[in-house]
């Protein structure tokens, strides 16, 4: 009997408990009705009479000790749980795992607009469904000009005078009709052309066009404005080059290249080993256009430019296929989250 008591006492002293389940095991083993302490009480009746006071005392001490150990362990487990709860910071903001982001075309469009905003160009907007006058006639397109052809333009079937705008120059016509110079505006927007969809062309795309009309506006102003834009968009070391071109609404007209931002002008497969990338069309507003819009061409002059947002985005992010911008594949779009 004494040995059993000693043995249980030793077990009590060495006990280690980590979980509520272990605590319950401990309770069943020592303190329950079928536990070992109860067993000792039951066997107590067989103890020799003269030993009873001593053994009885030992069993009682053991029982109290076991109850104390149990209470203490129970307390400790509870405070651990409470402590664990405390380590959860309830004021922490929720983590959004599926947060949306701006589309890369919106990111680049905003970047272009911001650059021109900084030098005083204000945004103007106009309708996507336009009449022939604003898309072509006011812009000095001769009646038989190929750009009016069904190949390039989506006309409204019932009324060939109405078309989806092929460029946002139509917005600038509207601005000039309703305002007198000085005019300094950019028109970002969606345009439509009847073209086969490929890696380099789409029937819907986005443009940002710019217009500046005032007294004594010169080609030098155009060049400086575009140089500033190129450096802001593609980096401080960017160079520009203007090549003669033709647009019905500008004279002289030019196309602008920027030095290749990938090879720094040394030549690579993106710039087709020329060191230059074409990014926009520009020129001095043809006096006929000013006159068509009610502006005195003897007093005022102006410059205009226009660029494709997809083209700029392709060059900036080295995207090889324009169609990726329209497919909205999440794996593609995810790469631009946080780009603004
Ligand atoms: N409107 C022309 C286009 O859509 C771009 C352009 C704008 C060219 C202004 C010269 C001046 O291609």
PDB file of N, CA and C in Angstrom, residues 13 48 52 60 85 131 145 165 198 204 211-212 215 249 260-261 283 287 302 305 307 311:
ATOM      1  N   UNK A  13       4.435  14.203  -9.181  1.00  0.00           N
ATOM      2  CA  UNK A  13       5.496  15.204  -9.224  1.00  0.00           C
ATOM      3  C   UNK A  13       6.113  15.362 -10.612  1.00  0.00           C
ATOM      4  N   UNK A  48      -4.017  -2.911   7.965  1.00  0.00           N
ATOM      5  CA  UNK A  48      -3.995  -3.319   9.375  1.00  0.00           C
ATOM      6  C   UNK A  48      -4.375  -2.138  10.260  1.00  0.00           C
ATOM      7  N   UNK A  52      -3.588   2.162  10.039  1.00  0.00           N
ATOM      8  CA  UNK A  52      -4.629   2.997   9.429  1.00  0.00           C
ATOM      9  C   UNK A  52      -4.401   4.513   9.552  1.00  0.00           C
ATOM     10  N   UNK A  60      -4.864  10.861   2.140  1.00  0.00           N
ATOM     11  CA  UNK A  60      -5.496  12.175   2.107  1.00  0.00           C
ATOM     12  C   UNK A  60      -4.573  13.250   1.549  1.00  0.00           C
ATOM     13  N   UNK A  85      -5.360  33.964 -27.659  1.00  0.00           N
ATOM     14  CA  UNK A  85      -6.387  34.840 -28.224  1.00  0.00           C
ATOM     15  C   UNK A  85      -5.890  36.281 -28.297  1.00  0.00           C
ATOM     16  N   UNK A 131     -20.402  62.544 -86.899  1.00  0.00           N
ATOM     17  CA  UNK A 131     -20.786  62.778 -88.298  1.00  0.00           C
ATOM     18  C   UNK A 131     -19.531  63.009 -89.144  1.00  0.00           C
ATOM     19  N   UNK A 145     -10.970  60.947-100.441  1.00  0.00           N
ATOM     20  CA  UNK A 145      -9.816  60.437 -99.682  1.00  0.00           C
ATOM     21  C   UNK A 145     -10.027  58.976 -99.265  1.00  0.00           C
ATOM     22  N   UNK A 165     -16.028  57.158 -84.881  1.00  0.00           N
ATOM     23  CA  UNK A 165     -14.847  58.002 -85.130  1.00  0.00           C
ATOM     24  C   UNK A 165     -13.603  57.129 -85.323  1.00  0.00           C
ATOM     25  N   UNK A 198      -4.936  41.683 -85.608  1.00  0.00           N
ATOM     26  CA  UNK A 198      -3.664  40.954 -85.639  1.00  0.00           C
ATOM     27  C   UNK A 198      -2.858  41.346 -84.399  1.00  0.00           C
ATOM     28  N   UNK A 204     -10.709  48.155 -82.540  1.00  0.00           N
ATOM     29  CA  UNK A 204     -10.966  49.158 -81.497  1.00  0.00           C
ATOM     30  C   UNK A 204      -9.631  49.426 -80.805  1.00  0.00           C
ATOM     31  N   UNK A 211      -3.821  69.255 -79.122  1.00  0.00           N
ATOM     32  CA  UNK A 211      -3.968  70.424 -79.993  1.00  0.00           C
ATOM     33  C   UNK A 211      -3.588  71.683 -79.222  1.00  0.00           C
ATOM     34  N   UNK A 212      -2.782  72.519 -79.882  1.00  0.00           N
ATOM     35  CA  UNK A 212      -2.428  73.798 -79.271  1.00  0.00           C
ATOM     36  C   UNK A 212      -2.609  74.881 -80.327  1.00  0.00           C
ATOM     37  N   UNK A 215      -1.516  82.577 -80.849  1.00  0.00           N
ATOM     38  CA  UNK A 215      -0.719  83.420 -81.753  1.00  0.00           C
ATOM     39  C   UNK A 215       0.716  82.910 -81.751  1.00  0.00           C
ATOM     40  N   UNK A 249      -4.790  67.089 -92.398  1.00  0.00           N
ATOM     41  CA  UNK A 249      -5.128  68.201 -91.489  1.00  0.00           C
ATOM     42  C   UNK A 249      -3.909  68.932 -90.949  1.00  0.00           C
ATOM     43  N   UNK A 260      15.157  53.895 -79.009  1.00  0.00           N
ATOM     44  CA  UNK A 260      14.647  52.627 -78.457  1.00  0.00           C
ATOM     45  C   UNK A 260      14.992  52.531 -76.966  1.00  0.00           C
ATOM     46  N   UNK A 261      13.950  52.401 -76.152  1.00  0.00           N
ATOM     47  CA  UNK A 261      14.179  52.380 -74.695  1.00  0.00           C
ATOM     48  C   UNK A 261      14.685  51.028 -74.210  1.00  0.00           C
ATOM     49  N   UNK A 283       2.068  67.575 -86.511  1.00  0.00           N
ATOM     50  CA  UNK A 283       2.287  68.596 -87.526  1.00  0.00           C
ATOM     51  C   UNK A 283       1.656  69.921 -87.133  1.00  0.00           C
ATOM     52  N   UNK A 287      -4.050  75.574 -92.148  1.00  0.00           N
ATOM     53  CA  UNK A 287      -4.919  76.759 -92.016  1.00  0.00           C
ATOM     54  C   UNK A 287      -6.368  76.484 -92.436  1.00  0.00           C
ATOM     55  N   UNK A 302      -1.289  76.729 -85.097  1.00  0.00           N
ATOM     56  CA  UNK A 302      -1.337  75.707 -84.046  1.00  0.00           C
ATOM     57  C   UNK A 302      -0.602  74.442 -84.429  1.00  0.00           C
ATOM     58  N   UNK A 305      -1.006  66.680 -82.508  1.00  0.00           N
ATOM     59  CA  UNK A 305      -0.321  65.370 -82.520  1.00  0.00           C
ATOM     60  C   UNK A 305      -1.318  64.311 -82.085  1.00  0.00           C
ATOM     61  N   UNK A 307      -1.482  59.928 -80.818  1.00  0.00           N
ATOM     62  CA  UNK A 307      -0.765  58.657 -80.604  1.00  0.00           C
ATOM     63  C   UNK A 307      -1.729  57.557 -80.168  1.00  0.00           C
ATOM     64  N   UNK A 311      -0.062  51.235 -78.533  1.00  0.00           N
ATOM     65  CA  UNK A 311       1.316  51.233 -79.077  1.00  0.00           C
ATOM     66  C   UNK A 311       2.312  51.680 -77.984  1.00  0.00           C
TER      67      UNK A 311
END
